[in-house]
């Protein structure tokens, strides 16, 4: 008699397990990647894991307020990633950490992060743009049923794979058009499943989300997308500022713009707002957007 098939683990459970690093030694951690068929490790996963590694070396009451990272080599999802943390400084208010991710004996990623105790101070922020609420937009199931049947294979595969984060773009034009468009986009994002009410973990999930859809925006002005097989596309660096805590239990608006593309690099900025318009985090990223050589 054949064994009954195992029930697939919910994608959010897989993500939380992926972020739960194994401690090997003081300041040394091991992370693993879910086996989902990707040829390289998703950049948001490496950012999130590196942030978890850094967080585990700071006092519990200090929370990340910024990180600055460089991607140096593509990650291999078939082998573990070793995260080595350097405790740069522990001050009275701030703590600084440097994390290097290593595979096959070489650094694939490096990140510096700064942590701070909560303090009161001045308050201001940009306003959230006026966009349709997520409930008025097509959900992923509706997208699959109405739009994906006509979509290119690469886009169809991307949307059909179970993911821990649901994405609802305010506009779908760039997915199906070769027209040159304004290099801006607004995307609603939401965790699919519960994220524990713990600020360090919530920040790591937010860091994971911050690498989603961002580089795409730099290609809209050129009538193409990350699904174009004639392009070589990869994140080069990533910076993030955490302005306010966020419980990750509702939709967030990720509003993005790309002020420049030059030298086979595209630069994009992003702002993450909660539903009520509170600015949660700011992001900046430069990525490789290179046309592949043709014979």
PDB file of C-alpha atoms in Angstrom:
ATOM      1  CA  UNK A   1       0.000   0.000   0.000  1.00  0.00           C
ATOM      2  CA  UNK A   2       1.378   3.399  -0.948  1.00  0.00           C
ATOM      3  CA  UNK A   3       1.902   6.071   1.667  1.00  0.00           C
ATOM      4  CA  UNK A   4      -0.550   8.981   1.730  1.00  0.00           C
ATOM      5  CA  UNK A   5       0.977  12.189   0.372  1.00  0.00           C
ATOM      6  CA  UNK A   6       2.168  14.610   3.024  1.00  0.00           C
ATOM      7  CA  UNK A   7       0.220  17.844   3.389  1.00  0.00           C
ATOM      8  CA  UNK A   8       2.396  20.680   2.052  1.00  0.00           C
ATOM      9  CA  UNK A   9       3.624  23.051   4.741  1.00  0.00           C
ATOM     10  CA  UNK A  10       1.965  26.521   4.502  1.00  0.00           C
ATOM     11  CA  UNK A  11       4.340  28.980   2.755  1.00  0.00           C
ATOM     12  CA  UNK A  12       4.465  31.312   5.777  1.00  0.00           C
ATOM     13  CA  UNK A  13       5.479  28.417   8.030  1.00  0.00           C
ATOM     14  CA  UNK A  14       8.266  27.644   5.567  1.00  0.00           C
ATOM     15  CA  UNK A  15       9.423  31.267   5.611  1.00  0.00           C
ATOM     16  CA  UNK A  16       9.426  31.439   9.424  1.00  0.00           C
ATOM     17  CA  UNK A  17      11.400  28.178   9.572  1.00  0.00           C
ATOM     18  CA  UNK A  18      13.842  29.581   6.997  1.00  0.00           C
ATOM     19  CA  UNK A  19      14.409  32.653   9.174  1.00  0.00           C
ATOM     20  CA  UNK A  20      14.966  30.541  12.292  1.00  0.00           C
ATOM     21  CA  UNK A  21      18.734  30.133  12.002  1.00  0.00           C
ATOM     22  CA  UNK A  22      20.774  27.410  13.666  1.00  0.00           C
ATOM     23  CA  UNK A  23      23.422  28.700  16.062  1.00  0.00           C
ATOM     24  CA  UNK A  24      26.767  26.996  15.388  1.00  0.00           C
ATOM     25  CA  UNK A  25      28.994  29.018  17.701  1.00  0.00           C
ATOM     26  CA  UNK A  26      29.077  32.488  19.222  1.00  0.00           C
ATOM     27  CA  UNK A  27      28.433  34.963  16.345  1.00  0.00           C
ATOM     28  CA  UNK A  28      28.123  32.100  13.819  1.00  0.00           C
ATOM     29  CA  UNK A  29      24.812  30.876  12.373  1.00  0.00           C
ATOM     30  CA  UNK A  30      23.606  28.533   9.638  1.00  0.00           C
ATOM     31  CA  UNK A  31      20.611  29.168   7.392  1.00  0.00           C
ATOM     32  CA  UNK A  32      18.926  26.938   4.849  1.00  0.00           C
ATOM     33  CA  UNK A  33      16.866  27.661   1.750  1.00  0.00           C
ATOM     34  CA  UNK A  34      13.491  26.166   0.820  1.00  0.00           C
ATOM     35  CA  UNK A  35      13.733  23.829  -2.160  1.00  0.00           C
ATOM     36  CA  UNK A  36      11.263  25.453  -4.518  1.00  0.00           C
ATOM     37  CA  UNK A  37      13.106  25.112  -7.818  1.00  0.00           C
ATOM     38  CA  UNK A  38      14.821  28.497  -7.898  1.00  0.00           C
ATOM     39  CA  UNK A  39      18.270  28.524  -9.496  1.00  0.00           C
ATOM     40  CA  UNK A  40      19.515  31.014  -6.908  1.00  0.00           C
ATOM     41  CA  UNK A  41      18.529  32.144  -3.447  1.00  0.00           C
ATOM     42  CA  UNK A  42      15.978  34.971  -3.306  1.00  0.00           C
ATOM     43  CA  UNK A  43      17.710  38.165  -2.156  1.00  0.00           C
ATOM     44  CA  UNK A  44      15.016  38.985   0.386  1.00  0.00           C
ATOM     45  CA  UNK A  45      15.685  35.663   2.098  1.00  0.00           C
ATOM     46  CA  UNK A  46      19.383  36.475   2.525  1.00  0.00           C
ATOM     47  CA  UNK A  47      18.584  39.957   3.850  1.00  0.00           C
ATOM     48  CA  UNK A  48      16.071  38.518   6.317  1.00  0.00           C
ATOM     49  CA  UNK A  49      18.394  35.751   7.513  1.00  0.00           C
ATOM     50  CA  UNK A  50      21.335  38.141   7.894  1.00  0.00           C
ATOM     51  CA  UNK A  51      19.134  40.478   9.929  1.00  0.00           C
ATOM     52  CA  UNK A  52      18.075  37.588  12.182  1.00  0.00           C
ATOM     53  CA  UNK A  53      21.742  36.668  12.706  1.00  0.00           C
ATOM     54  CA  UNK A  54      22.592  40.260  13.667  1.00  0.00           C
ATOM     55  CA  UNK A  55      19.538  40.568  15.941  1.00  0.00           C
ATOM     56  CA  UNK A  56      20.597  37.508  17.922  1.00  0.00           C
ATOM     57  CA  UNK A  57      23.782  39.283  18.992  1.00  0.00           C
ATOM     58  CA  UNK A  58      22.209  42.511  20.305  1.00  0.00           C
ATOM     59  CA  UNK A  59      20.339  43.285  23.528  1.00  0.00           C
ATOM     60  CA  UNK A  60      16.687  42.297  23.331  1.00  0.00           C
ATOM     61  CA  UNK A  61      15.481  45.890  23.725  1.00  0.00           C
ATOM     62  CA  UNK A  62      17.420  47.251  20.741  1.00  0.00           C
ATOM     63  CA  UNK A  63      15.625  47.196  17.391  1.00  0.00           C
ATOM     64  CA  UNK A  64      16.968  47.595  13.859  1.00  0.00           C
ATOM     65  CA  UNK A  65      16.576  51.081  12.404  1.00  0.00           C
ATOM     66  CA  UNK A  66      18.704  50.691   9.264  1.00  0.00           C
ATOM     67  CA  UNK A  67      20.613  48.198   7.177  1.00  0.00           C
ATOM     68  CA  UNK A  68      22.928  48.528   4.175  1.00  0.00           C
ATOM     69  CA  UNK A  69      23.815  45.472   2.137  1.00  0.00           C
ATOM     70  CA  UNK A  70      25.690  44.286  -0.955  1.00  0.00           C
ATOM     71  CA  UNK A  71      24.988  41.172  -3.014  1.00  0.00           C
ATOM     72  CA  UNK A  72      28.303  39.824  -4.331  1.00  0.00           C
ATOM     73  CA  UNK A  73      27.551  36.339  -5.675  1.00  0.00           C
ATOM     74  CA  UNK A  74      24.347  34.425  -6.403  1.00  0.00           C
ATOM     75  CA  UNK A  75      23.308  32.168  -3.515  1.00  0.00           C
ATOM     76  CA  UNK A  76      23.144  28.412  -4.069  1.00  0.00           C
ATOM     77  CA  UNK A  77      19.815  27.115  -2.652  1.00  0.00           C
ATOM     78  CA  UNK A  78      21.110  23.522  -2.478  1.00  0.00           C
ATOM     79  CA  UNK A  79      23.603  24.166   0.344  1.00  0.00           C
ATOM     80  CA  UNK A  80      23.390  26.025   3.683  1.00  0.00           C
ATOM     81  CA  UNK A  81      24.479  29.646   4.097  1.00  0.00           C
ATOM     82  CA  UNK A  82      26.835  30.485   6.959  1.00  0.00           C
ATOM     83  CA  UNK A  83      26.325  33.897   8.586  1.00  0.00           C
ATOM     84  CA  UNK A  84      29.251  35.376  10.501  1.00  0.00           C
ATOM     85  CA  UNK A  85      28.464  38.367  12.719  1.00  0.00           C
ATOM     86  CA  UNK A  86      31.029  40.967  13.740  1.00  0.00           C
ATOM     87  CA  UNK A  87      30.019  42.962  16.831  1.00  0.00           C
ATOM     88  CA  UNK A  88      31.354  46.316  15.642  1.00  0.00           C
ATOM     89  CA  UNK A  89      30.092  48.467  18.513  1.00  0.00           C
ATOM     90  CA  UNK A  90      27.731  48.527  21.489  1.00  0.00           C
ATOM     91  CA  UNK A  91      27.085  52.115  22.572  1.00  0.00           C
ATOM     92  CA  UNK A  92      24.733  53.515  25.162  1.00  0.00           C
ATOM     93  CA  UNK A  93      21.974  54.020  22.551  1.00  0.00           C
ATOM     94  CA  UNK A  94      23.091  52.341  19.332  1.00  0.00           C
ATOM     95  CA  UNK A  95      24.690  49.020  18.414  1.00  0.00           C
ATOM     96  CA  UNK A  96      26.321  48.228  15.066  1.00  0.00           C
ATOM     97  CA  UNK A  97      26.769  44.808  13.491  1.00  0.00           C
ATOM     98  CA  UNK A  98      28.375  43.551  10.293  1.00  0.00           C
ATOM     99  CA  UNK A  99      27.228  40.250   8.814  1.00  0.00           C
ATOM    100  CA  UNK A 100      28.916  38.255   6.050  1.00  0.00           C
ATOM    101  CA  UNK A 101      27.085  35.386   4.338  1.00  0.00           C
ATOM    102  CA  UNK A 102      29.350  32.599   3.092  1.00  0.00           C
ATOM    103  CA  UNK A 103      28.888  29.686   0.696  1.00  0.00           C
ATOM    104  CA  UNK A 104      31.506  27.415  -0.850  1.00  0.00           C
ATOM    105  CA  UNK A 105      34.175  29.285   1.106  1.00  0.00           C
ATOM    106  CA  UNK A 106      33.348  32.670  -0.459  1.00  0.00           C
ATOM    107  CA  UNK A 107      31.328  35.699   0.635  1.00  0.00           C
ATOM    108  CA  UNK A 108      28.060  36.014  -1.276  1.00  0.00           C
ATOM    109  CA  UNK A 109      26.577  38.926   0.714  1.00  0.00           C
ATOM    110  CA  UNK A 110      27.618  41.516   3.292  1.00  0.00           C
ATOM    111  CA  UNK A 111      25.429  43.734   5.466  1.00  0.00           C
ATOM    112  CA  UNK A 112      25.874  46.394   8.098  1.00  0.00           C
ATOM    113  CA  UNK A 113      22.963  47.052  10.439  1.00  0.00           C
ATOM    114  CA  UNK A 114      22.351  49.523  13.255  1.00  0.00           C
ATOM    115  CA  UNK A 115      20.104  48.951  16.280  1.00  0.00           C
ATOM    116  CA  UNK A 116      18.667  51.425  18.779  1.00  0.00           C
ATOM    117  CA  UNK A 117      16.635  51.450  21.982  1.00  0.00           C
ATOM    118  CA  UNK A 118      13.209  53.067  21.496  1.00  0.00           C
ATOM    119  CA  UNK A 119      13.257  56.831  22.093  1.00  0.00           C
ATOM    120  CA  UNK A 120      10.784  59.702  21.844  1.00  0.00           C
ATOM    121  CA  UNK A 121      11.578  62.514  19.413  1.00  0.00           C
ATOM    122  CA  UNK A 122      10.409  64.674  16.513  1.00  0.00           C
ATOM    123  CA  UNK A 123       7.723  63.213  14.237  1.00  0.00           C
ATOM    124  CA  UNK A 124       6.909  63.793  10.574  1.00  0.00           C
ATOM    125  CA  UNK A 125       6.450  61.692   7.439  1.00  0.00           C
ATOM    126  CA  UNK A 126       5.419  61.823   3.778  1.00  0.00           C
ATOM    127  CA  UNK A 127       1.774  61.089   3.010  1.00  0.00           C
ATOM    128  CA  UNK A 128       0.712  57.817   1.452  1.00  0.00           C
ATOM    129  CA  UNK A 129      -0.422  58.180  -2.183  1.00  0.00           C
ATOM    130  CA  UNK A 130      -4.132  57.966  -2.917  1.00  0.00           C
ATOM    131  CA  UNK A 131      -4.584  54.520  -4.497  1.00  0.00           C
ATOM    132  CA  UNK A 132      -7.361  51.910  -4.556  1.00  0.00           C
ATOM    133  CA  UNK A 133      -7.594  49.752  -1.435  1.00  0.00           C
ATOM    134  CA  UNK A 134      -6.481  46.118  -1.801  1.00  0.00           C
ATOM    135  CA  UNK A 135     -10.013  44.716  -1.443  1.00  0.00           C
ATOM    136  CA  UNK A 136     -11.013  46.490  -4.680  1.00  0.00           C
ATOM    137  CA  UNK A 137      -8.174  44.867  -6.667  1.00  0.00           C
ATOM    138  CA  UNK A 138      -8.026  41.386  -8.205  1.00  0.00           C
ATOM    139  CA  UNK A 139      -6.778  38.748  -5.770  1.00  0.00           C
ATOM    140  CA  UNK A 140      -4.191  36.172  -6.783  1.00  0.00           C
ATOM    141  CA  UNK A 141      -6.841  33.530  -7.527  1.00  0.00           C
ATOM    142  CA  UNK A 142      -8.722  35.969  -9.772  1.00  0.00           C
ATOM    143  CA  UNK A 143      -5.478  36.915 -11.487  1.00  0.00           C
ATOM    144  CA  UNK A 144      -4.751  33.267 -12.182  1.00  0.00           C
ATOM    145  CA  UNK A 145      -8.232  32.599 -13.551  1.00  0.00           C
ATOM    146  CA  UNK A 146      -8.670  35.729 -15.678  1.00  0.00           C
ATOM    147  CA  UNK A 147      -5.213  36.878 -16.706  1.00  0.00           C
ATOM    148  CA  UNK A 148      -2.607  34.144 -16.389  1.00  0.00           C
ATOM    149  CA  UNK A 149      -4.121  31.938 -19.063  1.00  0.00           C
ATOM    150  CA  UNK A 150      -2.909  34.515 -21.596  1.00  0.00           C
ATOM    151  CA  UNK A 151       0.339  35.430 -19.829  1.00  0.00           C
ATOM    152  CA  UNK A 152       3.839  34.369 -20.930  1.00  0.00           C
ATOM    153  CA  UNK A 153       5.065  31.148 -19.327  1.00  0.00           C
ATOM    154  CA  UNK A 154       7.613  32.904 -17.062  1.00  0.00           C
ATOM    155  CA  UNK A 155       4.916  35.192 -15.614  1.00  0.00           C
ATOM    156  CA  UNK A 156       2.509  32.288 -15.208  1.00  0.00           C
ATOM    157  CA  UNK A 157       5.064  30.193 -13.291  1.00  0.00           C
ATOM    158  CA  UNK A 158       5.882  33.149 -11.008  1.00  0.00           C
ATOM    159  CA  UNK A 159       2.253  33.779 -10.034  1.00  0.00           C
ATOM    160  CA  UNK A 160       1.221  30.121  -9.710  1.00  0.00           C
ATOM    161  CA  UNK A 161       3.890  29.185  -7.153  1.00  0.00           C
ATOM    162  CA  UNK A 162       2.588  29.223  -3.537  1.00  0.00           C
ATOM    163  CA  UNK A 163       4.224  32.140  -1.694  1.00  0.00           C
ATOM    164  CA  UNK A 164       4.238  33.480   1.867  1.00  0.00           C
ATOM    165  CA  UNK A 165       3.436  36.994   0.603  1.00  0.00           C
ATOM    166  CA  UNK A 166       0.393  37.932  -1.465  1.00  0.00           C
ATOM    167  CA  UNK A 167       0.922  40.707  -3.997  1.00  0.00           C
ATOM    168  CA  UNK A 168      -1.823  42.898  -5.463  1.00  0.00           C
ATOM    169  CA  UNK A 169      -0.466  45.423  -7.976  1.00  0.00           C
ATOM    170  CA  UNK A 170      -2.591  48.549  -8.392  1.00  0.00           C
ATOM    171  CA  UNK A 171      -1.915  48.286 -12.153  1.00  0.00           C
ATOM    172  CA  UNK A 172      -1.225  45.174 -14.235  1.00  0.00           C
ATOM    173  CA  UNK A 173      -0.327  47.051 -17.413  1.00  0.00           C
ATOM    174  CA  UNK A 174       3.405  46.410 -17.200  1.00  0.00           C
ATOM    175  CA  UNK A 175       2.882  42.629 -17.092  1.00  0.00           C
ATOM    176  CA  UNK A 176       1.183  42.513 -20.479  1.00  0.00           C
ATOM    177  CA  UNK A 177       2.514  45.585 -22.326  1.00  0.00           C
ATOM    178  CA  UNK A 178       5.701  46.389 -24.221  1.00  0.00           C
ATOM    179  CA  UNK A 179       4.934  50.116 -24.081  1.00  0.00           C
ATOM    180  CA  UNK A 180       7.333  52.437 -22.288  1.00  0.00           C
ATOM    181  CA  UNK A 181       5.687  53.403 -19.006  1.00  0.00           C
ATOM    182  CA  UNK A 182       6.442  55.740 -16.151  1.00  0.00           C
ATOM    183  CA  UNK A 183       8.988  54.063 -13.828  1.00  0.00           C
ATOM    184  CA  UNK A 184       6.614  54.031 -10.860  1.00  0.00           C
ATOM    185  CA  UNK A 185       4.341  51.436  -9.313  1.00  0.00           C
ATOM    186  CA  UNK A 186       2.144  50.820  -6.271  1.00  0.00           C
ATOM    187  CA  UNK A 187       1.782  47.300  -4.927  1.00  0.00           C
ATOM    188  CA  UNK A 188      -0.189  46.038  -1.953  1.00  0.00           C
ATOM    189  CA  UNK A 189       1.602  43.230  -0.073  1.00  0.00           C
ATOM    190  CA  UNK A 190       0.411  41.030   2.789  1.00  0.00           C
ATOM    191  CA  UNK A 191       1.732  38.091   4.763  1.00  0.00           C
ATOM    192  CA  UNK A 192      -0.188  34.901   3.934  1.00  0.00           C
ATOM    193  CA  UNK A 193      -0.485  33.452   7.420  1.00  0.00           C
ATOM    194  CA  UNK A 194       0.271  34.699  10.909  1.00  0.00           C
ATOM    195  CA  UNK A 195       3.581  36.352  11.766  1.00  0.00           C
ATOM    196  CA  UNK A 196       4.345  36.091  15.519  1.00  0.00           C
ATOM    197  CA  UNK A 197       3.922  39.285  17.540  1.00  0.00           C
ATOM    198  CA  UNK A 198       7.663  39.742  18.032  1.00  0.00           C
ATOM    199  CA  UNK A 199       9.358  42.870  16.655  1.00  0.00           C
ATOM    200  CA  UNK A 200      12.655  41.289  15.628  1.00  0.00           C
ATOM    201  CA  UNK A 201      10.868  38.634  13.560  1.00  0.00           C
ATOM    202  CA  UNK A 202       8.422  41.148  12.112  1.00  0.00           C
ATOM    203  CA  UNK A 203      11.367  43.276  10.958  1.00  0.00           C
ATOM    204  CA  UNK A 204      12.965  40.222   9.308  1.00  0.00           C
ATOM    205  CA  UNK A 205       9.745  39.414   7.410  1.00  0.00           C
ATOM    206  CA  UNK A 206       9.469  43.071   6.355  1.00  0.00           C
ATOM    207  CA  UNK A 207      13.075  42.933   5.103  1.00  0.00           C
ATOM    208  CA  UNK A 208      12.160  39.805   3.117  1.00  0.00           C
ATOM    209  CA  UNK A 209       9.230  41.631   1.523  1.00  0.00           C
ATOM    210  CA  UNK A 210      11.326  44.712   0.715  1.00  0.00           C
ATOM    211  CA  UNK A 211      13.197  42.900  -2.090  1.00  0.00           C
ATOM    212  CA  UNK A 212       9.966  41.907  -3.866  1.00  0.00           C
ATOM    213  CA  UNK A 213       8.935  43.755  -7.070  1.00  0.00           C
ATOM    214  CA  UNK A 214      11.408  46.597  -6.414  1.00  0.00           C
ATOM    215  CA  UNK A 215      13.857  46.127  -9.282  1.00  0.00           C
ATOM    216  CA  UNK A 216      10.983  45.633 -11.741  1.00  0.00           C
ATOM    217  CA  UNK A 217      10.155  49.342 -11.538  1.00  0.00           C
ATOM    218  CA  UNK A 218      13.435  50.391 -13.164  1.00  0.00           C
ATOM    219  CA  UNK A 219      12.485  48.472 -16.331  1.00  0.00           C
ATOM    220  CA  UNK A 220       9.075  50.027 -16.983  1.00  0.00           C
ATOM    221  CA  UNK A 221      10.540  53.017 -18.820  1.00  0.00           C
ATOM    222  CA  UNK A 222      12.142  50.580 -21.288  1.00  0.00           C
ATOM    223  CA  UNK A 223       9.118  48.487 -22.219  1.00  0.00           C
ATOM    224  CA  UNK A 224      10.389  45.316 -20.591  1.00  0.00           C
ATOM    225  CA  UNK A 225      10.284  43.404 -17.311  1.00  0.00           C
ATOM    226  CA  UNK A 226      12.261  41.016 -15.136  1.00  0.00           C
ATOM    227  CA  UNK A 227      10.556  38.162 -17.035  1.00  0.00           C
ATOM    228  CA  UNK A 228      12.403  39.078 -20.262  1.00  0.00           C
ATOM    229  CA  UNK A 229      14.752  36.165 -20.975  1.00  0.00           C
ATOM    230  CA  UNK A 230      17.075  38.507 -22.887  1.00  0.00           C
ATOM    231  CA  UNK A 231      17.914  40.413 -19.701  1.00  0.00           C
ATOM    232  CA  UNK A 232      20.344  39.661 -16.884  1.00  0.00           C
ATOM    233  CA  UNK A 233      18.687  41.044 -13.762  1.00  0.00           C
ATOM    234  CA  UNK A 234      20.000  40.861 -10.197  1.00  0.00           C
ATOM    235  CA  UNK A 235      20.057  42.974  -7.031  1.00  0.00           C
ATOM    236  CA  UNK A 236      23.424  44.660  -6.410  1.00  0.00           C
ATOM    237  CA  UNK A 237      22.818  46.520  -3.159  1.00  0.00           C
ATOM    238  CA  UNK A 238      19.954  47.156  -0.783  1.00  0.00           C
ATOM    239  CA  UNK A 239      19.377  49.746   1.932  1.00  0.00           C
ATOM    240  CA  UNK A 240      16.452  49.922   4.318  1.00  0.00           C
ATOM    241  CA  UNK A 241      15.352  52.218   7.112  1.00  0.00           C
ATOM    242  CA  UNK A 242      12.822  50.978   9.675  1.00  0.00           C
ATOM    243  CA  UNK A 243      10.843  54.000  10.860  1.00  0.00           C
ATOM    244  CA  UNK A 244       8.072  52.465  12.966  1.00  0.00           C
ATOM    245  CA  UNK A 245       7.089  48.983  14.224  1.00  0.00           C
ATOM    246  CA  UNK A 246       4.634  46.999  12.127  1.00  0.00           C
ATOM    247  CA  UNK A 247       2.682  43.908  13.199  1.00  0.00           C
ATOM    248  CA  UNK A 248       2.473  42.390   9.683  1.00  0.00           C
ATOM    249  CA  UNK A 249      -1.174  41.390  10.150  1.00  0.00           C
ATOM    250  CA  UNK A 250      -2.681  43.545   7.394  1.00  0.00           C
ATOM    251  CA  UNK A 251      -1.958  44.910   3.932  1.00  0.00           C
ATOM    252  CA  UNK A 252       0.976  47.244   3.335  1.00  0.00           C
ATOM    253  CA  UNK A 253       1.319  49.580   0.361  1.00  0.00           C
ATOM    254  CA  UNK A 254       4.715  49.423  -1.347  1.00  0.00           C
ATOM    255  CA  UNK A 255       4.998  52.550  -3.461  1.00  0.00           C
ATOM    256  CA  UNK A 256       8.058  52.684  -5.733  1.00  0.00           C
ATOM    257  CA  UNK A 257       9.827  54.896  -8.252  1.00  0.00           C
ATOM    258  CA  UNK A 258      13.020  54.607 -10.286  1.00  0.00           C
ATOM    259  CA  UNK A 259      14.820  57.950 -10.673  1.00  0.00           C
ATOM    260  CA  UNK A 260      17.642  56.645 -12.881  1.00  0.00           C
ATOM    261  CA  UNK A 261      18.988  53.837 -15.029  1.00  0.00           C
ATOM    262  CA  UNK A 262      22.518  54.029 -16.423  1.00  0.00           C
ATOM    263  CA  UNK A 263      25.552  51.836 -16.972  1.00  0.00           C
ATOM    264  CA  UNK A 264      23.519  48.582 -16.950  1.00  0.00           C
ATOM    265  CA  UNK A 265      22.202  49.531 -13.487  1.00  0.00           C
ATOM    266  CA  UNK A 266      18.738  50.612 -12.401  1.00  0.00           C
ATOM    267  CA  UNK A 267      18.050  52.431  -9.138  1.00  0.00           C
ATOM    268  CA  UNK A 268      14.695  52.203  -7.346  1.00  0.00           C
ATOM    269  CA  UNK A 269      13.278  53.726  -4.169  1.00  0.00           C
ATOM    270  CA  UNK A 270      10.396  52.369  -2.143  1.00  0.00           C
ATOM    271  CA  UNK A 271       8.149  53.393   0.758  1.00  0.00           C
ATOM    272  CA  UNK A 272       6.096  50.946   2.806  1.00  0.00           C
ATOM    273  CA  UNK A 273       2.889  52.307   4.388  1.00  0.00           C
ATOM    274  CA  UNK A 274       0.317  50.563   6.511  1.00  0.00           C
ATOM    275  CA  UNK A 275      -3.335  50.771   5.543  1.00  0.00           C
ATOM    276  CA  UNK A 276      -3.922  53.870   7.686  1.00  0.00           C
ATOM    277  CA  UNK A 277      -1.101  55.754   5.919  1.00  0.00           C
ATOM    278  CA  UNK A 278       1.655  55.398   8.535  1.00  0.00           C
ATOM    279  CA  UNK A 279       5.102  55.217   6.915  1.00  0.00           C
ATOM    280  CA  UNK A 280       6.670  51.983   8.165  1.00  0.00           C
ATOM    281  CA  UNK A 281       9.933  51.797   6.213  1.00  0.00           C
ATOM    282  CA  UNK A 282      11.924  53.268   3.330  1.00  0.00           C
ATOM    283  CA  UNK A 283      13.997  51.269   0.865  1.00  0.00           C
ATOM    284  CA  UNK A 284      16.576  51.982  -1.841  1.00  0.00           C
ATOM    285  CA  UNK A 285      18.093  49.452  -4.202  1.00  0.00           C
ATOM    286  CA  UNK A 286      20.358  49.390  -7.244  1.00  0.00           C
ATOM    287  CA  UNK A 287      20.245  46.380  -9.511  1.00  0.00           C
ATOM    288  CA  UNK A 288      21.899  44.988 -12.595  1.00  0.00           C
ATOM    289  CA  UNK A 289      19.688  45.364 -15.683  1.00  0.00           C
ATOM    290  CA  UNK A 290      21.931  44.189 -18.501  1.00  0.00           C
ATOM    291  CA  UNK A 291      21.006  42.976 -21.966  1.00  0.00           C
ATOM    292  CA  UNK A 292      22.492  39.563 -22.622  1.00  0.00           C
ATOM    293  CA  UNK A 293      24.972  39.287 -25.480  1.00  0.00           C
ATOM    294  CA  UNK A 294      23.405  37.845 -28.637  1.00  0.00           C
ATOM    295  CA  UNK A 295      25.271  35.673 -31.100  1.00  0.00           C
TER     296      UNK A 295
END
